[in-house]
XYZ file of N, CA and C in Angstrom:
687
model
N 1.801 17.643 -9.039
C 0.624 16.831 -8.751
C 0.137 16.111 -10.010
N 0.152 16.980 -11.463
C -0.226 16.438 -12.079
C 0.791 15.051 -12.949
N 1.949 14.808 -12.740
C 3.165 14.728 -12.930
C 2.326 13.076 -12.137
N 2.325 13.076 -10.732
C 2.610 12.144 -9.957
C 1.206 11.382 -10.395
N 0.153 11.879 -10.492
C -1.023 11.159 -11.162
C -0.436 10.571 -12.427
N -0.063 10.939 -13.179
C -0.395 10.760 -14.562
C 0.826 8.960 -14.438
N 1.666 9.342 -13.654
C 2.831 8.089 -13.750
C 2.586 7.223 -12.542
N 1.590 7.278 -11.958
C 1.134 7.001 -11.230
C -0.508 5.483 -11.912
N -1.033 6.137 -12.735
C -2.028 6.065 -13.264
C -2.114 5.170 -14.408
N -0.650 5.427 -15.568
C -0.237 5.078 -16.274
C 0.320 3.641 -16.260
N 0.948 3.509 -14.892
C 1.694 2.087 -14.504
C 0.653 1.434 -14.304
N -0.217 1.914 -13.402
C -0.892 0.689 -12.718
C -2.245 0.375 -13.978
N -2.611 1.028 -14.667
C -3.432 0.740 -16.365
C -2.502 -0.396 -17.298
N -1.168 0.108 -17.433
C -0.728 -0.649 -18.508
C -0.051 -1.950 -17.802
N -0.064 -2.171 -16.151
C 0.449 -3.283 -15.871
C -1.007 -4.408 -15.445
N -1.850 -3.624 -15.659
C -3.264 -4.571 -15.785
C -3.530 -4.817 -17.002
N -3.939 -3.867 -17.780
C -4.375 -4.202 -19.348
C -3.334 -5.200 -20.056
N -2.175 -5.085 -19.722
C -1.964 -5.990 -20.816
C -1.710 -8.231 -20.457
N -1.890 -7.988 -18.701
C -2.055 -9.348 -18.375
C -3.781 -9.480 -18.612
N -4.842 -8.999 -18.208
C -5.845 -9.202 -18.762
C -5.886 -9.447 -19.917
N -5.380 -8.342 -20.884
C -5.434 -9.046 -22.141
C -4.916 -10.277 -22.475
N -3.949 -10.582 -22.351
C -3.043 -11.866 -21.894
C -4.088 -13.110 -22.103
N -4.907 -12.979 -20.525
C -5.613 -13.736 -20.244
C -7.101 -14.130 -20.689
N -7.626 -12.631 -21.406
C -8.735 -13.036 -22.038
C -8.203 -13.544 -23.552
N -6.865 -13.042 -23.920
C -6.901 -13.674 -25.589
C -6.274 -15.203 -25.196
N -5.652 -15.669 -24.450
C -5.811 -17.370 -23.854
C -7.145 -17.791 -23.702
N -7.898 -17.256 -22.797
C -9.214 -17.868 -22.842
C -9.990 -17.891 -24.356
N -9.951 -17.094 -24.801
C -10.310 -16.991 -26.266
C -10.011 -18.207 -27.241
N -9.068 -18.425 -27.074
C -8.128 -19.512 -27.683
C -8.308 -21.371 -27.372
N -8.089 -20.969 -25.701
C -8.237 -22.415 -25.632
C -9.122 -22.828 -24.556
N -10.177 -22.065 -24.420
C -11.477 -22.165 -23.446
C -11.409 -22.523 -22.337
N -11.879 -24.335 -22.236
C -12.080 -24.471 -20.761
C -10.874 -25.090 -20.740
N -9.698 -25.375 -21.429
C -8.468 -25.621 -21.149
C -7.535 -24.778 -20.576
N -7.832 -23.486 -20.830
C -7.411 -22.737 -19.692
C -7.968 -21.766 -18.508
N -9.448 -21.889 -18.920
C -10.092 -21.752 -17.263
C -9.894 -22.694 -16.015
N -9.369 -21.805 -15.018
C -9.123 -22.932 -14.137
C -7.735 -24.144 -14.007
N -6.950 -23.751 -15.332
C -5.751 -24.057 -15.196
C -4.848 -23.294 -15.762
N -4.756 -22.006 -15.488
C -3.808 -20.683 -16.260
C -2.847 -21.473 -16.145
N -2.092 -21.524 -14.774
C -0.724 -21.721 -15.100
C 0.147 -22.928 -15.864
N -0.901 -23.872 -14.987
C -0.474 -25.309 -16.071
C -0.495 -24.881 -17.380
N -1.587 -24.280 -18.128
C -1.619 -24.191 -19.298
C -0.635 -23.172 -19.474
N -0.201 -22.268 -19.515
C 0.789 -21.416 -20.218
C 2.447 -22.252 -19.902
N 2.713 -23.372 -18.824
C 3.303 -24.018 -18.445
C 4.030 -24.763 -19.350
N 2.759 -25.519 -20.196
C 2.421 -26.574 -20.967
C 2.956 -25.886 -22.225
N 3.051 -24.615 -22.522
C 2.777 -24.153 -24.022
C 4.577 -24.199 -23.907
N 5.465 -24.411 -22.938
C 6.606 -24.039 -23.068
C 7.586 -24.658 -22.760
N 7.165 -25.852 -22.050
C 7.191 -26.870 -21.392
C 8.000 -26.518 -20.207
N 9.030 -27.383 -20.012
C 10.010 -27.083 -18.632
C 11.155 -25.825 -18.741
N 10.922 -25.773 -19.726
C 12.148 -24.487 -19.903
C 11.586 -22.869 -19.305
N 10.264 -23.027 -19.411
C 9.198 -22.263 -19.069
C 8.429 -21.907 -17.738
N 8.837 -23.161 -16.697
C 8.600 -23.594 -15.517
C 9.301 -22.714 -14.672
N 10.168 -22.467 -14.821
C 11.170 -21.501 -13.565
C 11.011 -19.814 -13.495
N 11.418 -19.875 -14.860
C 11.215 -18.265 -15.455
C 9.466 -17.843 -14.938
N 8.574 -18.859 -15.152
C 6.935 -18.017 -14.778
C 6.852 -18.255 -13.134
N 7.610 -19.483 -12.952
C 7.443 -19.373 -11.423
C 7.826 -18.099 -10.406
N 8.976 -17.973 -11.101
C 10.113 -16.544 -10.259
C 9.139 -15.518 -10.543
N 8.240 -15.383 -11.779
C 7.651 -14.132 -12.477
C 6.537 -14.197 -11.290
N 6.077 -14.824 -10.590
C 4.272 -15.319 -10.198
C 4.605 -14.816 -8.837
N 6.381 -15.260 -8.373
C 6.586 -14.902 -6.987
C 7.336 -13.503 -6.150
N 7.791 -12.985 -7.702
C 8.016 -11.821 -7.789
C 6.610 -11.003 -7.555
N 5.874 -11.275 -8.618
C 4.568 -10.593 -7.879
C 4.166 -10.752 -7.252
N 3.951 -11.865 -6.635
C 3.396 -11.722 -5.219
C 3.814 -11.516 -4.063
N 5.329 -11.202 -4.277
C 5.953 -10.080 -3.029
C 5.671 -9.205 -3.489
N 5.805 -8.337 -4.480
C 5.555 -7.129 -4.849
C 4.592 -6.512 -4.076
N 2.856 -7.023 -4.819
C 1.720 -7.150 -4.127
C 1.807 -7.070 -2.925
N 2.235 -8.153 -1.913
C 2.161 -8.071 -0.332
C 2.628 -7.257 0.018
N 3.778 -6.644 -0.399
C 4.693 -5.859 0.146
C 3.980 -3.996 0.062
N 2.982 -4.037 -0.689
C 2.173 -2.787 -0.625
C 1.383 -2.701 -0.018
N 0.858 -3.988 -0.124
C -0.697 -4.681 1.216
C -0.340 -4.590 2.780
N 0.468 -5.325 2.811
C 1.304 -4.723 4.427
C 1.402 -3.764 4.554
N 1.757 -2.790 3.513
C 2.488 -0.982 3.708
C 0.855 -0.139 3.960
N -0.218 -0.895 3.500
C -1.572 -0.103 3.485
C -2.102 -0.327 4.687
N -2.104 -1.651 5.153
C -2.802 -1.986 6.550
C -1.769 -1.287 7.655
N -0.742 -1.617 7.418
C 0.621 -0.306 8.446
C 0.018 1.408 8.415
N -0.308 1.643 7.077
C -0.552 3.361 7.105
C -1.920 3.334 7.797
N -3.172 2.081 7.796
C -4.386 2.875 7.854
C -4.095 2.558 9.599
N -3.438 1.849 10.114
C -3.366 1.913 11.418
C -2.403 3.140 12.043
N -1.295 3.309 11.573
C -0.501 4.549 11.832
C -1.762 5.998 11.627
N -2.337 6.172 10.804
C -2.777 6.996 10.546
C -4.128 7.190 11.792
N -4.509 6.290 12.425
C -5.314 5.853 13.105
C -4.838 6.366 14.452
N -3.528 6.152 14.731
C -2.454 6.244 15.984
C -2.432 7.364 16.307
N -1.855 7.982 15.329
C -1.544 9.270 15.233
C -2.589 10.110 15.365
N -3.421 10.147 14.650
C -4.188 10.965 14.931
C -5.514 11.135 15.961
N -5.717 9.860 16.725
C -6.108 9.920 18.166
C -4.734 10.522 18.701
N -4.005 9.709 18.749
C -2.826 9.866 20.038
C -1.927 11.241 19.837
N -2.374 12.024 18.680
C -1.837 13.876 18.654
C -0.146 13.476 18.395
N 0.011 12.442 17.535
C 1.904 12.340 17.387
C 1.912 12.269 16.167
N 3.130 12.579 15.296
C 3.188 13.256 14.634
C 3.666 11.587 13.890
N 4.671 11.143 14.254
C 5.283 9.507 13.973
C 5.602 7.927 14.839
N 5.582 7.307 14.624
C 5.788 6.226 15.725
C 7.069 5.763 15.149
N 7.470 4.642 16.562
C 8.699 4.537 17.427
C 8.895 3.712 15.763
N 10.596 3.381 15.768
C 10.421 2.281 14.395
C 9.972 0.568 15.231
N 10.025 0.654 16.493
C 9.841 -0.412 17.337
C 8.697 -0.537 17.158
N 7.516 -0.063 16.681
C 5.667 0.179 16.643
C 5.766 -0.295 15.754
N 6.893 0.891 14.743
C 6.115 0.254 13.109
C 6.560 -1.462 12.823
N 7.722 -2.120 13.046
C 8.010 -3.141 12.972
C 6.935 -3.943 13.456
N 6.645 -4.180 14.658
C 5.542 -4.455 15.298
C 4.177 -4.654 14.394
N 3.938 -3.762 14.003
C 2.709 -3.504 13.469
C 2.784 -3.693 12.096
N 3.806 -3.859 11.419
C 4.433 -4.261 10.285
C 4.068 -6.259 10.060
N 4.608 -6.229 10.986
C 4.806 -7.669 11.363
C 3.291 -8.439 11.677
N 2.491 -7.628 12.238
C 1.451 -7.728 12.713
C 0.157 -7.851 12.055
N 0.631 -7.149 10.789
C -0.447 -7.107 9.482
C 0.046 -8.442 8.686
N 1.047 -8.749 8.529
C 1.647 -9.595 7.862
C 1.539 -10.910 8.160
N 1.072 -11.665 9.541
C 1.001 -12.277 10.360
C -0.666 -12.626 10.434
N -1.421 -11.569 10.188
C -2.984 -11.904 10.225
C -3.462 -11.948 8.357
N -2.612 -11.364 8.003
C -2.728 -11.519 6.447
C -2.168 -12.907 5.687
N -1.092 -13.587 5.863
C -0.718 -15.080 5.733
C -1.787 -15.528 6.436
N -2.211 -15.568 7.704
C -3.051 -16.892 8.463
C -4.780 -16.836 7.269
N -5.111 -15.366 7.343
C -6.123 -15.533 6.305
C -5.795 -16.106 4.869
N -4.786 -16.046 3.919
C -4.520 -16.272 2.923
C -4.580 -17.808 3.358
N -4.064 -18.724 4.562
C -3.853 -19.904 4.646
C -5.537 -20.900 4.769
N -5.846 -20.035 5.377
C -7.559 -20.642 5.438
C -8.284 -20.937 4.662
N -8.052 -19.737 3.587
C -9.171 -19.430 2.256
C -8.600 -20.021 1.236
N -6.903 -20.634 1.219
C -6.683 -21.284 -0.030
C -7.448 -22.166 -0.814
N -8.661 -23.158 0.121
C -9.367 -23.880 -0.857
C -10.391 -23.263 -1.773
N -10.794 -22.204 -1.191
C -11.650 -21.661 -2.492
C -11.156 -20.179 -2.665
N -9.565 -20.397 -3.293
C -9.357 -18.574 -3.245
C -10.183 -17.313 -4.201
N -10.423 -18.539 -5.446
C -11.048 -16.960 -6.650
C -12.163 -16.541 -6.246
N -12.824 -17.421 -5.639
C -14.037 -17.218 -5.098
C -14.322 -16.313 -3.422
N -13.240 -16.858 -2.862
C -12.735 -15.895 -1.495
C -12.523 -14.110 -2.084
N -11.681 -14.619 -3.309
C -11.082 -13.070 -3.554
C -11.872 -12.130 -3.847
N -12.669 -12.707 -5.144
C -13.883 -11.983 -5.495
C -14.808 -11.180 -4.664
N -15.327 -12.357 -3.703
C -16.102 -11.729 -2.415
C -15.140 -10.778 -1.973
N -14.024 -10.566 -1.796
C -13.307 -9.647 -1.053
C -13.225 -8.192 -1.883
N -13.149 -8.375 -3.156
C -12.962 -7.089 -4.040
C -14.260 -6.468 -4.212
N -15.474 -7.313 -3.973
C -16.951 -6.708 -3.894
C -17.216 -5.750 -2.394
N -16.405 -6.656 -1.352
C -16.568 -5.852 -0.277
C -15.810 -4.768 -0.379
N -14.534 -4.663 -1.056
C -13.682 -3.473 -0.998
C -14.550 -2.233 -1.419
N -15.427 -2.962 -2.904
C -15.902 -2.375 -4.085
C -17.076 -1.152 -3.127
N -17.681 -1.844 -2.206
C -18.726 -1.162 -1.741
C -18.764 0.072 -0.503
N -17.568 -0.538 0.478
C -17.049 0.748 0.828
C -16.054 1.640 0.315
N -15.432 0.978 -0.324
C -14.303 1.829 -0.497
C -14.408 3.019 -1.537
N -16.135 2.709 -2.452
C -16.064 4.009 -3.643
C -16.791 4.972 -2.628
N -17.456 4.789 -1.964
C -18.230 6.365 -1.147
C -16.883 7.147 -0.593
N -16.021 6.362 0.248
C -14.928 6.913 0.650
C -14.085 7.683 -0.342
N -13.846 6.806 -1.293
C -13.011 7.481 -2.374
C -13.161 9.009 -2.750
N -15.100 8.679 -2.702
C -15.700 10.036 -3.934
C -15.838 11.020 -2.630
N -15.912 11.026 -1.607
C -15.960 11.979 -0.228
C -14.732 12.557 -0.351
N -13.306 11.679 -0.364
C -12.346 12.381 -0.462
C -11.674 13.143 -1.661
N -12.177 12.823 -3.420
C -11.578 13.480 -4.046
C -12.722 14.618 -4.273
N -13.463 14.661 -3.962
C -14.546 15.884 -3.355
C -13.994 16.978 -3.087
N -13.433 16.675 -1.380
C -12.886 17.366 -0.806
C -11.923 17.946 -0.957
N -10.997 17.056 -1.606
C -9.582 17.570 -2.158
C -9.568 18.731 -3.244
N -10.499 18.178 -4.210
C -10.200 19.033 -5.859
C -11.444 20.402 -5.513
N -12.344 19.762 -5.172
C -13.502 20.774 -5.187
C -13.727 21.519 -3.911
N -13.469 21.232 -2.733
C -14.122 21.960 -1.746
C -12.645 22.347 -0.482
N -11.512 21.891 -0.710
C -10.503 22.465 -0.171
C -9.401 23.115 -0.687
N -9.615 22.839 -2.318
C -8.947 23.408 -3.381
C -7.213 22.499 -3.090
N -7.217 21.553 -2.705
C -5.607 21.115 -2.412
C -5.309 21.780 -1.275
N -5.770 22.098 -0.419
C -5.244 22.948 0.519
C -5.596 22.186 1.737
N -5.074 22.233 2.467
C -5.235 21.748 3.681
C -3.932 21.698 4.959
N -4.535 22.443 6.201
C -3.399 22.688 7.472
C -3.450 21.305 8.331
N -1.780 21.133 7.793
C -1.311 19.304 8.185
C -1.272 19.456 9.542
N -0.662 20.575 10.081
C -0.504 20.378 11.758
C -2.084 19.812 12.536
N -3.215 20.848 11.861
C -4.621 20.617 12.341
C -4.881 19.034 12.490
N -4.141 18.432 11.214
C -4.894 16.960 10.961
C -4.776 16.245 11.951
N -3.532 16.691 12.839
C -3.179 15.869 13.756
C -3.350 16.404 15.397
N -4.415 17.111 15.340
C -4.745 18.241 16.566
C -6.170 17.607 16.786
N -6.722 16.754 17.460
C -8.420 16.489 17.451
C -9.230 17.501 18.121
N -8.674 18.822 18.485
C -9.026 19.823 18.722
C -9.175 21.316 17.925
N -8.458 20.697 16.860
C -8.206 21.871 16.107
C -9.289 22.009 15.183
N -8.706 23.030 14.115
C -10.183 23.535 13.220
C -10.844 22.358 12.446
N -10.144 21.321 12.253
C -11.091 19.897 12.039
C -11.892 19.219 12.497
N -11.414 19.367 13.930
C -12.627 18.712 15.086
C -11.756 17.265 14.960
N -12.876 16.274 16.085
C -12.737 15.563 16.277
C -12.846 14.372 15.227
N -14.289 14.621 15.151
C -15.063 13.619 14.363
C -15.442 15.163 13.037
N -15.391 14.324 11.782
C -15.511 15.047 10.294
C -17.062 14.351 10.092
N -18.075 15.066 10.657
C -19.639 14.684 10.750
C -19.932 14.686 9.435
N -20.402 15.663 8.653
C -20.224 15.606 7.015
C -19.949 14.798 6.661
N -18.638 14.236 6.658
C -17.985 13.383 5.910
C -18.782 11.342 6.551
N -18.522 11.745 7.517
C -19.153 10.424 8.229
C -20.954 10.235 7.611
N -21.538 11.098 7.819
C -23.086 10.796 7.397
C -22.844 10.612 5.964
N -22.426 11.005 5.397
C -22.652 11.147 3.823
C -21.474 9.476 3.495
N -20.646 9.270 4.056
C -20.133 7.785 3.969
C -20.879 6.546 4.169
N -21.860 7.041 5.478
C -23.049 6.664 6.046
C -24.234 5.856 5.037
N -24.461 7.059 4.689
C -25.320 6.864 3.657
C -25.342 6.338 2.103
N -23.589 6.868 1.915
C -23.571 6.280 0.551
C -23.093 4.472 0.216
N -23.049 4.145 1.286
C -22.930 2.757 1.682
C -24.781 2.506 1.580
N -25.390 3.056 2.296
C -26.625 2.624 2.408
C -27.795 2.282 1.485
N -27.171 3.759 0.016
C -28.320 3.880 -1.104
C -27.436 2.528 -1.583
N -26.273 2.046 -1.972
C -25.869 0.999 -2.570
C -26.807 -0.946 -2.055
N -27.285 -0.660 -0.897
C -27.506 -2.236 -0.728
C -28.416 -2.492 -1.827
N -30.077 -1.256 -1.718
C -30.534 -2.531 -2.526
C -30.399 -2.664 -4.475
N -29.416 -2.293 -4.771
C -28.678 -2.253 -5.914
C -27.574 -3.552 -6.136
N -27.032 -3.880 -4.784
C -26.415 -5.091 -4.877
C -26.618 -6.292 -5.259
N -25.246 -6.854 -5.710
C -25.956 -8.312 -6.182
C -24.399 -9.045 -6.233
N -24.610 -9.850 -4.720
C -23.529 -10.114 -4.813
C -23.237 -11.866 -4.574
N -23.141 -12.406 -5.272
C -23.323 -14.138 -5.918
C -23.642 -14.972 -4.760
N -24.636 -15.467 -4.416
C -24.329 -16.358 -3.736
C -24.307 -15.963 -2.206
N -24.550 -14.500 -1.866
C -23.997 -13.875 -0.451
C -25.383 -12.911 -0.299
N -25.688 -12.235 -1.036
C -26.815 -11.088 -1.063
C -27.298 -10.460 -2.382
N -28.702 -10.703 -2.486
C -28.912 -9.536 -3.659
C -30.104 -8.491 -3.383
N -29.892 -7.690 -3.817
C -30.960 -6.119 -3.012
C -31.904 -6.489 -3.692
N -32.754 -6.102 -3.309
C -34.412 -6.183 -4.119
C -34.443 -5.544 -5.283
N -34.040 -4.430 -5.907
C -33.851 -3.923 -7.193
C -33.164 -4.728 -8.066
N -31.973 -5.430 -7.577
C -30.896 -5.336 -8.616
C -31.472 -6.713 -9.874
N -32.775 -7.561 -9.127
C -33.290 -8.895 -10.164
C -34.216 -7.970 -11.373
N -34.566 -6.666 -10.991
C -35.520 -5.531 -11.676
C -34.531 -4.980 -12.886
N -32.781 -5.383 -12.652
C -32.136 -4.739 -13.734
C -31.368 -5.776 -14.385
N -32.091 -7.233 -14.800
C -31.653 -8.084 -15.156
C -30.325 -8.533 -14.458
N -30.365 -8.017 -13.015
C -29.025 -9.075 -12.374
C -28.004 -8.071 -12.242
N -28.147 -7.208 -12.979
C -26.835 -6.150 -12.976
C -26.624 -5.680 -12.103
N -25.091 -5.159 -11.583
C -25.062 -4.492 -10.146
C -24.685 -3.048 -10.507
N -24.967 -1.955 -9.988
C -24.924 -0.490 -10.200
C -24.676 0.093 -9.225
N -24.896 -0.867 -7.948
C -24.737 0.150 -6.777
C -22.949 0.972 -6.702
N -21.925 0.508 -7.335
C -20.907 1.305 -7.484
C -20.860 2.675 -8.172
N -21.920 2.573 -8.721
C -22.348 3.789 -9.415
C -23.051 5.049 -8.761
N -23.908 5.054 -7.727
C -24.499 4.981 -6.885
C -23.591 5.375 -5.772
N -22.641 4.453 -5.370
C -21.817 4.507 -4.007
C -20.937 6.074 -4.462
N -20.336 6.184 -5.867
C -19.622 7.235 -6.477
C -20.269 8.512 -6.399
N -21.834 8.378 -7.074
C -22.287 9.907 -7.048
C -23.154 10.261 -5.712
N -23.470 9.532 -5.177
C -24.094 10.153 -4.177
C -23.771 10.466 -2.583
N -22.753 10.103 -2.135
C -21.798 10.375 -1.375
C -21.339 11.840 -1.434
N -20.577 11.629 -2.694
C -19.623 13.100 -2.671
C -21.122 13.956 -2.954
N -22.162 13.881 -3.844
C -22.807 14.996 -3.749
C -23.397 15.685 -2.074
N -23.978 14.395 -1.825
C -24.518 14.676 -0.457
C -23.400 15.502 0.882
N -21.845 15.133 0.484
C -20.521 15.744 1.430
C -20.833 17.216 1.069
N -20.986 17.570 -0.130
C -21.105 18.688 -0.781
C -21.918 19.862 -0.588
N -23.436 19.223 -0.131
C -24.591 19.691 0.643
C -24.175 19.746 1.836
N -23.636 18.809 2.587
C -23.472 18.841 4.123
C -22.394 19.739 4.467
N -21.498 20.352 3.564
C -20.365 20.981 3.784
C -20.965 22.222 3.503
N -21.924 22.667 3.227
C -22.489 24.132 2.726
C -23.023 24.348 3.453
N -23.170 24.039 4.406
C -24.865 24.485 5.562
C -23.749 25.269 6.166
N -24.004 26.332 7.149
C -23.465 26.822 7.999
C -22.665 26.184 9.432
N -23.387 25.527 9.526
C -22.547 24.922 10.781
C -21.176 23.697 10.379
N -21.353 23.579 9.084
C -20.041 22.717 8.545
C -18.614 23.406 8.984
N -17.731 22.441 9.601
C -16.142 23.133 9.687
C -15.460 22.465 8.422
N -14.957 24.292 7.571
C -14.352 24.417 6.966
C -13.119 25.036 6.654
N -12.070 25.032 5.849
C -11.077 25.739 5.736
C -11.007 26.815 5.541
């Protein structure tokens, strides 16, 4: 476990840090000549000899990328399947399907939003930003601290079994940690919470979405009537 974190953790740090860096010591350099025109500009620094090699590099990643993005919207629906429908795997005829299916509503959105993508994207990583840390901190909660790594896989897939149906705990406290985050938000142009102009503009509610979630799972998992392992 600790093995698969650490190389796990390691890749995806040093394959960000060092294009950020990249990109803030360019911006550094040649300002608004390369805001807003990365690629031309690094294009330019190399001229045509330079053109093919960054192109293949830009489209390599961005299969890369898709090709995990498809594999995530495939698992959160499989995972979805399965565990209403009590099966353990689907047909490879589903997963293709549904493969295809993510891939298909994911191009048509990418095709819409091309005119204002950084600005599309952004909004999109704020929305990720806001549900996705309560969820996060509920589940490594559960994992490290309150199931010890342990957990009966057959149950997961039993909506009758010692899990239950619905994981109430876990739902209110997701509930909520979405909720203490709004008025902390501040999100450009779309919404800002009533606090967040009180902290010179700053946004914190990720901070917020992190600790108070998992604490509150933590409380809700201690009462007596919580199902536990």
């Amino acid at each position: 476990m600790r093995a698969t974190f650490w190389w796990t953790y390691g890749g995806t740090v040093l394959g960000a840090v060092w294009a950020m860096s990249f990109g803030a010591l360019a911006y550094a350099i040649a300002g608004k000549a390369f805001k807003g025109h990365e690629v031309a500009y690094v294009v330019g620094l190399g001229g045509e000899a330079l053109l093919i090699p960054l192109l293949l590099a830009i489209a390599l990643g961005k299969f890369t990328v898709n090709v995990l993005n498809i594999y995530g919207g495939y698992m959160t629906v499989a995972t979805a399947l399965t565990g209403f429908g009590r099966r353990a795997a689907l047909s490879q005829a589903t997963r293709i399907g549904y493969i295809a299916g993510v891939g298909v509503v994911g191009a048509v959105i990418a095709i819409l939003g091309r005119g204002q993508f950084l600005s599309n994207f952004v909004l999109f990583l704020d929305f990720l930003l806001y549900f996705l840390t309560p969820w996060s901190s509920i589940n490594l909660v559960d994992f490290y601290l309150l199931r010890k790594e342990k957990y009966d896989l057959e149950a997961l897939y039993d909506p009758n079994g010692r899990y239950g149906r619905w994981a109430w705990p876990a739902l209110a406290a997701y509930v909520l940690g979405i909720a203490v985050q709004i008025p902390f938000a501040n999100v450009e142009g779309i919404f800002v919470g009533p606090i967040a102009p009180l902290l010179g503009g700053a946004d914190i509610s990720w901070l917020l979405g992190l600790i108070v979630p998992g604490a509150l799972y933590v409380a809700f998992m201690r009462r007596p009537a919580a199902v536990r392992v």
